[in-house]
mmCIF file of C-alpha atoms in Angstrom:
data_model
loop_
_atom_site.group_PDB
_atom_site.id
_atom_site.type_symbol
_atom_site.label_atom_id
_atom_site.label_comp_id
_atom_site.label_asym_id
_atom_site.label_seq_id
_atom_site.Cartn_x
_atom_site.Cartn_y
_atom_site.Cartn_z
ATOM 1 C CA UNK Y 918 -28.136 -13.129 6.350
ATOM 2 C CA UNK Y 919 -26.389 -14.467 9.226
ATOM 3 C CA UNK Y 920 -25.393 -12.625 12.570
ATOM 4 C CA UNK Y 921 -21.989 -11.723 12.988
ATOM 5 C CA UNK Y 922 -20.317 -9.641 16.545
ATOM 6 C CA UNK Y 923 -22.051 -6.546 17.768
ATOM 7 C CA UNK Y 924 -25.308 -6.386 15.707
ATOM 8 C CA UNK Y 925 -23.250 -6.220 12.575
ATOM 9 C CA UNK Y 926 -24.896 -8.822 10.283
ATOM 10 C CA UNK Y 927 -23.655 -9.963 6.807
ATOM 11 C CA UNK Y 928 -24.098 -12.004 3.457
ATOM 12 C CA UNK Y 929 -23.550 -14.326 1.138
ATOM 13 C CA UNK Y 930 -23.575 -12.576 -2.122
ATOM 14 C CA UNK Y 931 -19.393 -12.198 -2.314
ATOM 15 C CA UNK Y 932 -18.370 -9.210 -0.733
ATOM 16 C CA UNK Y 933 -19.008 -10.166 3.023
ATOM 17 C CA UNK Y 934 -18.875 -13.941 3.780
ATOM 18 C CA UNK Y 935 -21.559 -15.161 6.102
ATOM 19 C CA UNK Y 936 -18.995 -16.668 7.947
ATOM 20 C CA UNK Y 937 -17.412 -13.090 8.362
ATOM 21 C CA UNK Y 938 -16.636 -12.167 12.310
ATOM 22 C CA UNK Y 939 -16.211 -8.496 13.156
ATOM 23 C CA UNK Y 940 -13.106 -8.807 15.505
ATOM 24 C CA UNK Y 941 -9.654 -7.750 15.402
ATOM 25 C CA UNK Y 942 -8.371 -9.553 13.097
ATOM 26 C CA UNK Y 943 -11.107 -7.943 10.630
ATOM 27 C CA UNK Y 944 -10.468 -4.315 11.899
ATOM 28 C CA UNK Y 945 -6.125 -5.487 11.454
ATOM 29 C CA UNK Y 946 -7.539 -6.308 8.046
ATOM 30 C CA UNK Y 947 -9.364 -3.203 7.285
ATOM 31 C CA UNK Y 948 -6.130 -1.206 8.315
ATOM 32 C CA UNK Y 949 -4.133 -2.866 6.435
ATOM 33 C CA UNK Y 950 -6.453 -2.420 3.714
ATOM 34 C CA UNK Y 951 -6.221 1.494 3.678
ATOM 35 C CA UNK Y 952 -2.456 1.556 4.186
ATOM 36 C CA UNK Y 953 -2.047 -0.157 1.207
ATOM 37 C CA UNK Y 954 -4.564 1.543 -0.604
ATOM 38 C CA UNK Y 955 -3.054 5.238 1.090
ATOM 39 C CA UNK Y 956 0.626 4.050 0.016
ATOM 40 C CA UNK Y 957 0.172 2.531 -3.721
ATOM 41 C CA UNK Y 958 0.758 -0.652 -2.997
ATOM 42 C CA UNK Y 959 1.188 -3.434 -0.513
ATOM 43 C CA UNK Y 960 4.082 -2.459 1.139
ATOM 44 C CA UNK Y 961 5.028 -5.833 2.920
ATOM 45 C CA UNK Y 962 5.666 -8.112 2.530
ATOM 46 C CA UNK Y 963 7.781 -9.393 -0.034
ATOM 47 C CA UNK Y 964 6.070 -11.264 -2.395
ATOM 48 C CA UNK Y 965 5.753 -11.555 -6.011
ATOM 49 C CA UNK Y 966 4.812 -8.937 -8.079
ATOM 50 C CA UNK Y 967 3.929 -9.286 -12.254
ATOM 51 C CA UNK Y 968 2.380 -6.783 -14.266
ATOM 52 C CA UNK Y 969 2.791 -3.954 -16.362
ATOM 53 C CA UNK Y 970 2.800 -0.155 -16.213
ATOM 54 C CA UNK Y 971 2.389 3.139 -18.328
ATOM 55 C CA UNK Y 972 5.777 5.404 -18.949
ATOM 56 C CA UNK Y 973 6.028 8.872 -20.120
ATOM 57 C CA UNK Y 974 8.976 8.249 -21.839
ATOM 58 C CA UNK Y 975 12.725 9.677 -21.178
ATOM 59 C CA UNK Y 976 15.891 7.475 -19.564
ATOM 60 C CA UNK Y 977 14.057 6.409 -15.980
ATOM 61 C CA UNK Y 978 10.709 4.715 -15.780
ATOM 62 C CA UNK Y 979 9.016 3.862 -12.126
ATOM 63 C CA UNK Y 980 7.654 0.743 -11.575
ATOM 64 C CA UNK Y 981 4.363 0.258 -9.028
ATOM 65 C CA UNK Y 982 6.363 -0.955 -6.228
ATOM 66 C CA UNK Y 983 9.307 -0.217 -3.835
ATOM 67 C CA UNK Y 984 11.974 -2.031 -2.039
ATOM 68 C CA UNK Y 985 12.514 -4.654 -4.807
ATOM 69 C CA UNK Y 986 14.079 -8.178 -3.451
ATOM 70 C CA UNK Y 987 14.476 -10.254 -6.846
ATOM 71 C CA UNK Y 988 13.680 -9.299 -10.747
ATOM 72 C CA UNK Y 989 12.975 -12.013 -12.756
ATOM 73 C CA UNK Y 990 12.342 -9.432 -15.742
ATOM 74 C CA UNK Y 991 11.665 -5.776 -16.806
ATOM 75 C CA UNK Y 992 10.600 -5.164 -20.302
ATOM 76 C CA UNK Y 993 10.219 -1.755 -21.892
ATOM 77 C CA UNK Y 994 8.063 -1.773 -25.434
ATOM 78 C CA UNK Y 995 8.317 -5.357 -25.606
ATOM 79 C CA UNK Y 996 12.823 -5.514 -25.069
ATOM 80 C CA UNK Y 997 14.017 -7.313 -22.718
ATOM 81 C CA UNK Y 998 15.798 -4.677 -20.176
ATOM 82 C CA UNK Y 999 16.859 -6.563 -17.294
ATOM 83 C CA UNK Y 1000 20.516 -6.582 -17.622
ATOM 84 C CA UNK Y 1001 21.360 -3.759 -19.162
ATOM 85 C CA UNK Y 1002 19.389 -1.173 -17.137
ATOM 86 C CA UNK Y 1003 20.512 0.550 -13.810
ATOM 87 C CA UNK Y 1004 17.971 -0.395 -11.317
ATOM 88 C CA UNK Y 1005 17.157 1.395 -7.924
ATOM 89 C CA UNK Y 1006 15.710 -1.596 -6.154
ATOM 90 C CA UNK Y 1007 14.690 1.003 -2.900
ATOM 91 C CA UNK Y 1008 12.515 3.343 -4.830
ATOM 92 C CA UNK Y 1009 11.641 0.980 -7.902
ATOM 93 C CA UNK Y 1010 13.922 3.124 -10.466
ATOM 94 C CA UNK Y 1011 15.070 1.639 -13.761
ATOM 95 C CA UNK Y 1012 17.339 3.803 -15.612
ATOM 96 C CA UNK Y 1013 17.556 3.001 -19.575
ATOM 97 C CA UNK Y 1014 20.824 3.592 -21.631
ATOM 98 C CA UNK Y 1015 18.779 5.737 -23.977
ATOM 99 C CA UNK Y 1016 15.697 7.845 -24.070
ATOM 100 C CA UNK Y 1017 11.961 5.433 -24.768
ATOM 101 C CA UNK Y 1018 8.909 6.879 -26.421
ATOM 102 C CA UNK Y 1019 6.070 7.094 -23.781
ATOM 103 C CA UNK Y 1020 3.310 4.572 -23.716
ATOM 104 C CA UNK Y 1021 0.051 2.756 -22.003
ATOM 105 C CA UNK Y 1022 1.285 -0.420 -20.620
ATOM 106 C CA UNK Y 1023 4.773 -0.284 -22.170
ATOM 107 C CA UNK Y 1024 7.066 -1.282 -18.961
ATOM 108 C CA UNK Y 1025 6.052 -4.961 -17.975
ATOM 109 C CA UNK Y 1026 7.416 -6.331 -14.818
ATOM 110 C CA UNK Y 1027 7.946 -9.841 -13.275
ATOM 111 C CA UNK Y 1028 9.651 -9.194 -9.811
ATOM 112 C CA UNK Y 1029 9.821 -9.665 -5.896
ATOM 113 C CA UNK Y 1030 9.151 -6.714 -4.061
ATOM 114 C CA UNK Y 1031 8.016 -5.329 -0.316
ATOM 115 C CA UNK Y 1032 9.985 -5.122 3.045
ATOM 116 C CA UNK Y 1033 10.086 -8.034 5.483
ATOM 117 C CA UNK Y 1034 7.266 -7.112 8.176
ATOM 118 C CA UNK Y 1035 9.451 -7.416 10.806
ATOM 119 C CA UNK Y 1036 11.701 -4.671 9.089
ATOM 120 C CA UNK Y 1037 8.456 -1.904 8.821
ATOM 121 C CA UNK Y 1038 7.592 -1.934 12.667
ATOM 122 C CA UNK Y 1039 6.369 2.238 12.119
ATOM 123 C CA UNK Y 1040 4.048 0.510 9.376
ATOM 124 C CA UNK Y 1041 2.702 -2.400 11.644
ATOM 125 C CA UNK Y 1042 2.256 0.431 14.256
ATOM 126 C CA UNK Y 1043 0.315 2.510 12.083
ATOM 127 C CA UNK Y 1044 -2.183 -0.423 10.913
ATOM 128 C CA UNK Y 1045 -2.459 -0.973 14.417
ATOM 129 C CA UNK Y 1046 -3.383 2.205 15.632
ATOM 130 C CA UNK Y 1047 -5.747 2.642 13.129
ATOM 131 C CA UNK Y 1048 -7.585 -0.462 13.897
ATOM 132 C CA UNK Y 1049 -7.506 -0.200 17.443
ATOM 133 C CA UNK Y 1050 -9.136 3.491 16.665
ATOM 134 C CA UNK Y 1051 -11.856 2.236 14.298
ATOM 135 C CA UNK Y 1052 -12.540 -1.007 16.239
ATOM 136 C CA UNK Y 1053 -13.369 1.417 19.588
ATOM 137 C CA UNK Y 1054 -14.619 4.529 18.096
ATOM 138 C CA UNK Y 1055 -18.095 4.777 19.789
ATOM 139 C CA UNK Y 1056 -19.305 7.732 18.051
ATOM 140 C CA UNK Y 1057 -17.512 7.482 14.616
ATOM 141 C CA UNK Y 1058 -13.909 7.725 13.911
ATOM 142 C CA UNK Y 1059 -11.317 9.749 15.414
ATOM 143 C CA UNK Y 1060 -10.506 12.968 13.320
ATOM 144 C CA UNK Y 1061 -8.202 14.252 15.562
ATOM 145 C CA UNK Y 1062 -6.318 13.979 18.917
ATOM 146 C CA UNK Y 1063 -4.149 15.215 21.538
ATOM 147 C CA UNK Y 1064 -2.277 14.034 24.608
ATOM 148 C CA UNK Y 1065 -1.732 16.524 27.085
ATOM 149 C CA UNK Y 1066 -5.130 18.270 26.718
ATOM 150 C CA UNK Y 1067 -7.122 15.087 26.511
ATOM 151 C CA UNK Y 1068 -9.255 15.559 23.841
ATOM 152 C CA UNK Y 1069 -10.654 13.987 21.038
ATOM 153 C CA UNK Y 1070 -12.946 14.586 18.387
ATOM 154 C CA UNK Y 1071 -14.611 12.121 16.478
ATOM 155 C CA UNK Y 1072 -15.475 12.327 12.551
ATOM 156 C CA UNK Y 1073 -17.214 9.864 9.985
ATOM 157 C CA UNK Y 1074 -16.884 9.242 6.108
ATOM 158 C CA UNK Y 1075 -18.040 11.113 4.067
ATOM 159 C CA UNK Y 1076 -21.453 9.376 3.917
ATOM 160 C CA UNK Y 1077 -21.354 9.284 8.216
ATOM 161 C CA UNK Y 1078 -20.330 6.015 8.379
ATOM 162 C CA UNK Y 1079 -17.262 4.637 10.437
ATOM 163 C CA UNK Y 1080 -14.555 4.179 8.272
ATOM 164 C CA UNK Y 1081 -10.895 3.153 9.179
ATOM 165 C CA UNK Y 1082 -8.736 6.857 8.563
ATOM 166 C CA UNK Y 1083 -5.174 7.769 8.597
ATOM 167 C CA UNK Y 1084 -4.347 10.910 10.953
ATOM 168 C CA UNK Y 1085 -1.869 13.277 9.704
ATOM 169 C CA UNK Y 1086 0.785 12.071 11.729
ATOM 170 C CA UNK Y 1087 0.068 8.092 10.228
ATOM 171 C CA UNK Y 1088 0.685 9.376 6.990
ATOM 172 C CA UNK Y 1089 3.600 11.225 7.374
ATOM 173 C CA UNK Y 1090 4.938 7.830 9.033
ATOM 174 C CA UNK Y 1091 4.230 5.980 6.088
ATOM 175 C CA UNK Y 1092 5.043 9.150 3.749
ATOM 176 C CA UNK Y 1093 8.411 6.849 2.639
ATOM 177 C CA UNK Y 1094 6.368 3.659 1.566
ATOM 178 C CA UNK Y 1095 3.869 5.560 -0.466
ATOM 179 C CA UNK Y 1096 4.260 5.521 -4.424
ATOM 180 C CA UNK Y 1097 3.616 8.794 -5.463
ATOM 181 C CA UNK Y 1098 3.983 10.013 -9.604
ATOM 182 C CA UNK Y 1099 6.162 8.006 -11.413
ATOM 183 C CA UNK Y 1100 8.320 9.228 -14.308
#
């Protein structure tokens, strides 16, 4: 075990690098971490994304990912789709010329997708809150808040440790980035 910032200590066995320092940069991290996790997927930014996907069947199939910024390829059942599907590149939409039987990992997918950071500053603010809240919560995390009346009340995971949270207001902010059921 080695010592890390304020008593925290970690390891070597993967997880937690001995080298780890518990700073901001670790609680930006962590944020970051549970966006992406709270949204479906990374969000930003753009970057390359290959993989494949269930479908239920039926003319439009969601893909995993949003905002798409280059497609290599889109395959449904093995067929080549990418030029002769309709493709909504915002909400990661393809739109078939005829109806597809469902199936587990039928819709494979080799494209660019996420938003340029600097064009998601209500996402950057929201990692940033929420690490700035986590990082300085001296009694657990904050559950909820209010302005004008001052007050604060603090909450923990589930187990009663400090966990970086989303408030209500966070995740209606990030409501448009989040991948909800697909067709």
């Amino acid at each position: 075990m080695s010592g890390g910032e304020a008593g925290m200590t970690t390891d070597d066995t993967g997880i937690v690098p001995g080298s780890l320092t518990v700073d901001a940069d670790y609680w930006v991290r962590a944020a970051t971490a549970r966006v992406r996790r709270w949204c479906g997927w990374h969000v930003a930014p753009s970057k390359a994304c290959k993989g494949s996907c269930n479908t239920r069947g039926g003319l439009i199939i969601g893909l995993p990912l949003m905002h798409i910024t280059e497609i290599r390829r889109i395959s449904v059942h093995g067929v080549d789709v990418t030029d002769t599907a309709r493709i909504d590149k915002e909400n990661g939409l393809i739109e078939l010329d005829h109806p597809i039987r469902p199936g587990i990992n039928a819709v494979s997918y080799d494209v660019d997708a996420g938003w340029d950071p600097d064009d998601v500053p209500d996402v950057q603010q929201v990692v940033l809150q929420a690490a700035r809240r986590a990082s300085s919560a001296p009694a657990g995390l904050v559950k909820s808040q209010s302005v004008n009346g001052s007050s604060v009340t603090y909450g923990f995971g589930t187990d009663g440790a400090p966990a970086v949270t989303l408030l209500a207001s966070e995740k209606e902010t990030l409501a448009p980035y989040r991948i909800g059921a697909r067709p």
